[in-house]
CSV table of C-alpha atoms in Angstrom, one decimal:
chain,number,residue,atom,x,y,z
A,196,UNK,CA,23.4,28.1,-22.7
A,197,UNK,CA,20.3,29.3,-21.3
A,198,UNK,CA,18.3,27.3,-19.4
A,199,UNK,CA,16.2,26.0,-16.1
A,200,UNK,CA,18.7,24.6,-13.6
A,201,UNK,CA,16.8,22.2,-11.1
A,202,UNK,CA,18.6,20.7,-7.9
A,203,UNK,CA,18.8,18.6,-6.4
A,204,UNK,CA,18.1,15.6,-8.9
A,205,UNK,CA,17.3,13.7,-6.3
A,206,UNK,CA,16.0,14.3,-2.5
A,207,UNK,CA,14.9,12.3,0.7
A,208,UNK,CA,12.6,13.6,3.1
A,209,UNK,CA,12.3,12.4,6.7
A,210,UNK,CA,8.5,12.7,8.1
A,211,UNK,CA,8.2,15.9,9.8
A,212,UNK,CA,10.8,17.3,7.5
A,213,UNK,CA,10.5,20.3,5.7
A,214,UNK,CA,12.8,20.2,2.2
A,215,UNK,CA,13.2,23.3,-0.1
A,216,UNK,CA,13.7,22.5,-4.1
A,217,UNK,CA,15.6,25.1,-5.9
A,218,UNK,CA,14.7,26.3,-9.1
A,219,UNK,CA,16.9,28.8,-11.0
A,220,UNK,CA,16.5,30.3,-14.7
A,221,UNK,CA,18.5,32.4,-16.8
A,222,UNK,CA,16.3,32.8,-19.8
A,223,UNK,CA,15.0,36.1,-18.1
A,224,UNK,CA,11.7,34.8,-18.4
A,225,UNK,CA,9.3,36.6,-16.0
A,226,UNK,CA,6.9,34.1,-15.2
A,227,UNK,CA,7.8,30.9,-13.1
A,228,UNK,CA,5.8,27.6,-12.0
A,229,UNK,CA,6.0,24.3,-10.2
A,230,UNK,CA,4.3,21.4,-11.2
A,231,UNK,CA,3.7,17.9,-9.5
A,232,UNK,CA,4.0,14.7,-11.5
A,233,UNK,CA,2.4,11.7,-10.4
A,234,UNK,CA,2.3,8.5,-12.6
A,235,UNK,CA,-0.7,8.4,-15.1
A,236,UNK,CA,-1.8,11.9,-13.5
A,237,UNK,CA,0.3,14.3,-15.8
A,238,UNK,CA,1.4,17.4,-14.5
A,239,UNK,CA,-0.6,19.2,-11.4
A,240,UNK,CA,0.1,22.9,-11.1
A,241,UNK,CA,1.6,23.9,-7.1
A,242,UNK,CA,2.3,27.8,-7.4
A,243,UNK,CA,3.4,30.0,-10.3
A,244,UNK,CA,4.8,33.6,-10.1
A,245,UNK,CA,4.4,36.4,-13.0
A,246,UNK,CA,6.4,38.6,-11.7
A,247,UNK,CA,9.3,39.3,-8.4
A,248,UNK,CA,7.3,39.3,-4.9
A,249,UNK,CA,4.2,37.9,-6.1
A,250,UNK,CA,2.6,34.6,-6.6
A,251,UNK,CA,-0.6,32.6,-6.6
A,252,UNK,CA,-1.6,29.1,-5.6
A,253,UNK,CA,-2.3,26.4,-8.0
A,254,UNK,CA,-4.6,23.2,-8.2
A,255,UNK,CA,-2.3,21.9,-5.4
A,256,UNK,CA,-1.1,24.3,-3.3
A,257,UNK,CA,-2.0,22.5,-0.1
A,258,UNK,CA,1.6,21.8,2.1
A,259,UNK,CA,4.0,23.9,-0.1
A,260,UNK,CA,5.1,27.2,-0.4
A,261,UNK,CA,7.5,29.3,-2.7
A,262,UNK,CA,8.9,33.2,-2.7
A,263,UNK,CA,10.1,35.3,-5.8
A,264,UNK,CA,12.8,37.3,-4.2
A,265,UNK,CA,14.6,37.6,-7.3
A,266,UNK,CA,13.7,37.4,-10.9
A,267,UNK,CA,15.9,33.7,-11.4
A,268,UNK,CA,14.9,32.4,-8.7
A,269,UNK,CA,11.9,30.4,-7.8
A,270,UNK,CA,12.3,27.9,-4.8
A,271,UNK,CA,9.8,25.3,-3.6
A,272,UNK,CA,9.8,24.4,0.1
A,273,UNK,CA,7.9,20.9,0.3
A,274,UNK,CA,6.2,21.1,4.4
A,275,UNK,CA,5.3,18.6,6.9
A,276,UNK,CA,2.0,19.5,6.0
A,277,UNK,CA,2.1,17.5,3.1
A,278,UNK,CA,1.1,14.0,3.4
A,279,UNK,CA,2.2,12.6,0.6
A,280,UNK,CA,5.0,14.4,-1.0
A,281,UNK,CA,7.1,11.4,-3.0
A,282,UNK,CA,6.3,12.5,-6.6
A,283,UNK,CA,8.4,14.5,-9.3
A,284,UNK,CA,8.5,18.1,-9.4
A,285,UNK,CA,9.2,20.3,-12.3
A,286,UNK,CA,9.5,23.9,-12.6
A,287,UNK,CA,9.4,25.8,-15.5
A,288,UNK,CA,9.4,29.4,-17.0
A,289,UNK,CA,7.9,31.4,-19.9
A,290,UNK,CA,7.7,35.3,-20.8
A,291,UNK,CA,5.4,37.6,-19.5
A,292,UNK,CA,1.4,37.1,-19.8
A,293,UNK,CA,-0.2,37.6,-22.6
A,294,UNK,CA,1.6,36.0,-25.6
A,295,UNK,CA,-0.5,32.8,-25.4
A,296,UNK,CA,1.9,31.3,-28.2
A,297,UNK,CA,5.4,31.3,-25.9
A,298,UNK,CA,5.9,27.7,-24.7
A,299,UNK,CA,6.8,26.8,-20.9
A,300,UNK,CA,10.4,25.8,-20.5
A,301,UNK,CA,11.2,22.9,-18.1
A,302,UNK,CA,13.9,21.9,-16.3
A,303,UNK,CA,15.0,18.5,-15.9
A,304,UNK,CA,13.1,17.7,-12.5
A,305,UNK,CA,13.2,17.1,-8.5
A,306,UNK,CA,12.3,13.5,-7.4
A,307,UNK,CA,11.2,13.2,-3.7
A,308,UNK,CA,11.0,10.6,-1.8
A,309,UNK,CA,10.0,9.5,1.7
A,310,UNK,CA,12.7,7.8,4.1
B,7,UNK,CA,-12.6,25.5,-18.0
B,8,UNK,CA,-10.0,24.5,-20.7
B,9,UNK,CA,-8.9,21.4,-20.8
B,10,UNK,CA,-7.5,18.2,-23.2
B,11,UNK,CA,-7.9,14.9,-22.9
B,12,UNK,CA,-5.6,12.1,-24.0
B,13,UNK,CA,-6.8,9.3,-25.4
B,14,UNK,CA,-5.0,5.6,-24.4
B,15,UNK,CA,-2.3,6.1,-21.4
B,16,UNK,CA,0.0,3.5,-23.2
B,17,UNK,CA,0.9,3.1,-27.2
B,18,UNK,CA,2.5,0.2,-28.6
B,19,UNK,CA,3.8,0.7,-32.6
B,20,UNK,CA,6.6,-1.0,-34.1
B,21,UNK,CA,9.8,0.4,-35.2
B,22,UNK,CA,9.1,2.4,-38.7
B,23,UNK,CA,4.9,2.0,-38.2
B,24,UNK,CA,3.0,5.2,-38.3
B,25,UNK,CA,2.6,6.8,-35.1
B,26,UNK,CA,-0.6,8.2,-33.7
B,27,UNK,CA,-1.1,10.2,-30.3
B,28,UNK,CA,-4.4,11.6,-30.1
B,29,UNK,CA,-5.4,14.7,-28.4
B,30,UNK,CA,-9.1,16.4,-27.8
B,31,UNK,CA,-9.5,20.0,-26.1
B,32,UNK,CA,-12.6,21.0,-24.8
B,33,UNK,CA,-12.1,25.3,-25.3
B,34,UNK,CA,-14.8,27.7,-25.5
B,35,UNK,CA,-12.4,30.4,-26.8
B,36,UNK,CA,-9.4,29.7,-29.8
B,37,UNK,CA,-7.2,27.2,-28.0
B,38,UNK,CA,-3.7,27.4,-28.0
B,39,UNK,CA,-2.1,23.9,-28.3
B,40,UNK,CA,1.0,22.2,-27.3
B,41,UNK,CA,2.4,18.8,-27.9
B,42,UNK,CA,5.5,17.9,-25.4
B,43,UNK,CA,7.8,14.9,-25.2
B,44,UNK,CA,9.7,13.6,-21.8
B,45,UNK,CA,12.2,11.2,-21.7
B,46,UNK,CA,12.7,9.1,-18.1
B,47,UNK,CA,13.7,11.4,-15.6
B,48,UNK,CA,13.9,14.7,-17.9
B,49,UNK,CA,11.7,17.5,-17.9
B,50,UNK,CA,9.4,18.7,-20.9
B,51,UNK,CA,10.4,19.0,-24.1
B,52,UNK,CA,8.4,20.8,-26.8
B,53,UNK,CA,7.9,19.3,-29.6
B,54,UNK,CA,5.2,21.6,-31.6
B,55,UNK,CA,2.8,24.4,-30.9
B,56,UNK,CA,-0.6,25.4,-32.4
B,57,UNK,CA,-0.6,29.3,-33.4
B,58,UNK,CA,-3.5,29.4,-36.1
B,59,UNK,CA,-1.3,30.7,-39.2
B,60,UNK,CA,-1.9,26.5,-40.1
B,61,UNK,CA,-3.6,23.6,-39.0
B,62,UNK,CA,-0.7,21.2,-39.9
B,63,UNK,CA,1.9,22.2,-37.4
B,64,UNK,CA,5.5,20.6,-38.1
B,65,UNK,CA,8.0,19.9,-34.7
B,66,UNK,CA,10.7,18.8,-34.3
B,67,UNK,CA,12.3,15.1,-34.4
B,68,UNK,CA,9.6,14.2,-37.7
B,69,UNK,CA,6.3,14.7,-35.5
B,70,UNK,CA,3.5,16.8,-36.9
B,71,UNK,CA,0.0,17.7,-35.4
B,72,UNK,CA,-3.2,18.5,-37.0
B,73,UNK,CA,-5.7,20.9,-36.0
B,74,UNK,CA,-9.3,19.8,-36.3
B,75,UNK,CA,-12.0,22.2,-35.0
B,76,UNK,CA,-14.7,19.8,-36.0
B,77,UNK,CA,-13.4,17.3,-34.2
B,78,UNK,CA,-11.6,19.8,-31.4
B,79,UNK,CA,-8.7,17.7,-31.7
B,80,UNK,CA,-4.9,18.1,-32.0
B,81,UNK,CA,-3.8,14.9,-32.8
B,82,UNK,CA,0.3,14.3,-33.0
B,83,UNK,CA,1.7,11.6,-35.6
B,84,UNK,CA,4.9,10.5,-36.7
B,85,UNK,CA,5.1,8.9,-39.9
B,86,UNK,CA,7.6,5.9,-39.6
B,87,UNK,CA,8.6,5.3,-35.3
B,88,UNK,CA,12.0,5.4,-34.6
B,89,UNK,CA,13.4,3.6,-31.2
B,90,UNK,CA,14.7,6.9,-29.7
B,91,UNK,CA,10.6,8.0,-30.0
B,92,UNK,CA,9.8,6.1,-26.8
B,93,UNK,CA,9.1,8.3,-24.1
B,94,UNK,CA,5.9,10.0,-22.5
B,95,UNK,CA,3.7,12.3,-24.7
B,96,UNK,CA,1.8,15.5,-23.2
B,97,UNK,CA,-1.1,17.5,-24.7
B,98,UNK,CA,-1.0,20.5,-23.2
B,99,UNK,CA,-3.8,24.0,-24.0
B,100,UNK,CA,-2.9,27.5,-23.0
B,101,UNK,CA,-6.0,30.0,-22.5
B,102,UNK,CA,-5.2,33.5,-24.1
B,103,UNK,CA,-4.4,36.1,-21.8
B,104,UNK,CA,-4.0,33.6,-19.0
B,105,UNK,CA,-0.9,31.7,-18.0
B,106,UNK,CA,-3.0,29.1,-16.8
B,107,UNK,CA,-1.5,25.6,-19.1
B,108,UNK,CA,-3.5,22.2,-18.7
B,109,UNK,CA,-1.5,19.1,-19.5
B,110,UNK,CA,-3.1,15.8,-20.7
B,111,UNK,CA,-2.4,12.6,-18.5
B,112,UNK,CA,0.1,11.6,-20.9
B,113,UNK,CA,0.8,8.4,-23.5
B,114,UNK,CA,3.4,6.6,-22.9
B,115,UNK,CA,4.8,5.6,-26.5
B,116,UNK,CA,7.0,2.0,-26.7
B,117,UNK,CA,8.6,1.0,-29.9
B,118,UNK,CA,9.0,-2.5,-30.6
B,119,UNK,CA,11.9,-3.7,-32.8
């Protein structure tokens, strides 16, 4: 089945740590994001990618970054640089620009947490 | 900037009362609308999109959503609530020609028995 593969489900972050979430897609969807989910906030855009080898910053980019090495693949490295980075982070994928109607595809989530 | 706007965080119904989710974009251009549904530790789930060939959009699971450009809303309702329709509810609006999507704060739906 084709899908959004998320991992790991859940993830502990010392201070100081740097973590990496992966994200991995087979729907051969060329555009990928990460969101943040805080309670009562919704979802906060971090990155998204449209295509292999680029990407832009989101709302939230602040303390994260991400590379698009390949088209699957979309991994979210979580930095010391960011103060508060307990939350729950989805990616998701769509097709390519311009077809307003295609949906974003989640997976089923990262939660973070602080040790 | 496009954006929508849920209205009450939390919604109480009882099992097999109507259920009403509402929804109000604020678009300059034709919006394009999304209703999603997550379930406690799940991702997203789409439940129905706006693509203007109707204003009543069927999904999936018994929800449908109405289109209202008078009232620039997209509300999402569910004739007769169901226990397994408690989760979180997202409103989400997708500019044309941009992959920019904005998501609502959410409603949290709970079904009383």
């Amino acid at each position: 089945d084709g899908g959004i593969t998320q991992s790991p489900k859940y993830l502990f972050r010392k201070e100081g740590q740097n973590v990496t979430l992966s994200c991995e897609q087979n729907l051969n969807h060329d555009a990928m994001y990460w969101y943040r989910q805080d309670p009562g906030q919704g979802l906060r855009l971090i990155y998204y990618s449209q295509i292999v080898n680029d990407f832009q910053k989101g709302d939230i980019a602040e303390g994260y970054s991400v590379s698009r090495e390949k088209k699957e693949s979309f991994p979210l490295t979580v930095t010391s640089a960011q103060k508060n980075p307990t939350a729950f982070y989805l990616c998701a994928s769509s097709t390519s620009q311009g077809d307003p109607h295609q949906p974003q595809h989640f997976g089923d989530g990262t939660r973070l947490s602080i040790l | 900037a496009q954006s929508v706007t849920q209205l009450g965080s939390h919604v109480s119904v009882s099992e097999g009362a109507l259920v009403l989710l509402r929804c109000n974009y604020s678009s300059s251009v034709p919006p394009y609308l999304f209703w999603y549904v997550q379930y406690p530790n799940q991702g997203l789930q789409l439940l129905l999109k706006y693509t203007s060939a109707a204003t009543l959009v069927k999904g999936i699971n018994g929800f449908e959503a109405e289109f209202k450009k008078s009232e620039t809303s997209f509300h999402l309702t569910k004739p007769s609530a169901h226990m397994s329709d408690a989760a979180e509810y997202f409103c989400a609006v997708r500019v044309y020609n941009n992959n920019d999507m904005r998501f609502g704060a959410g409603t949290r739906l709970t079904v009383k028995p």
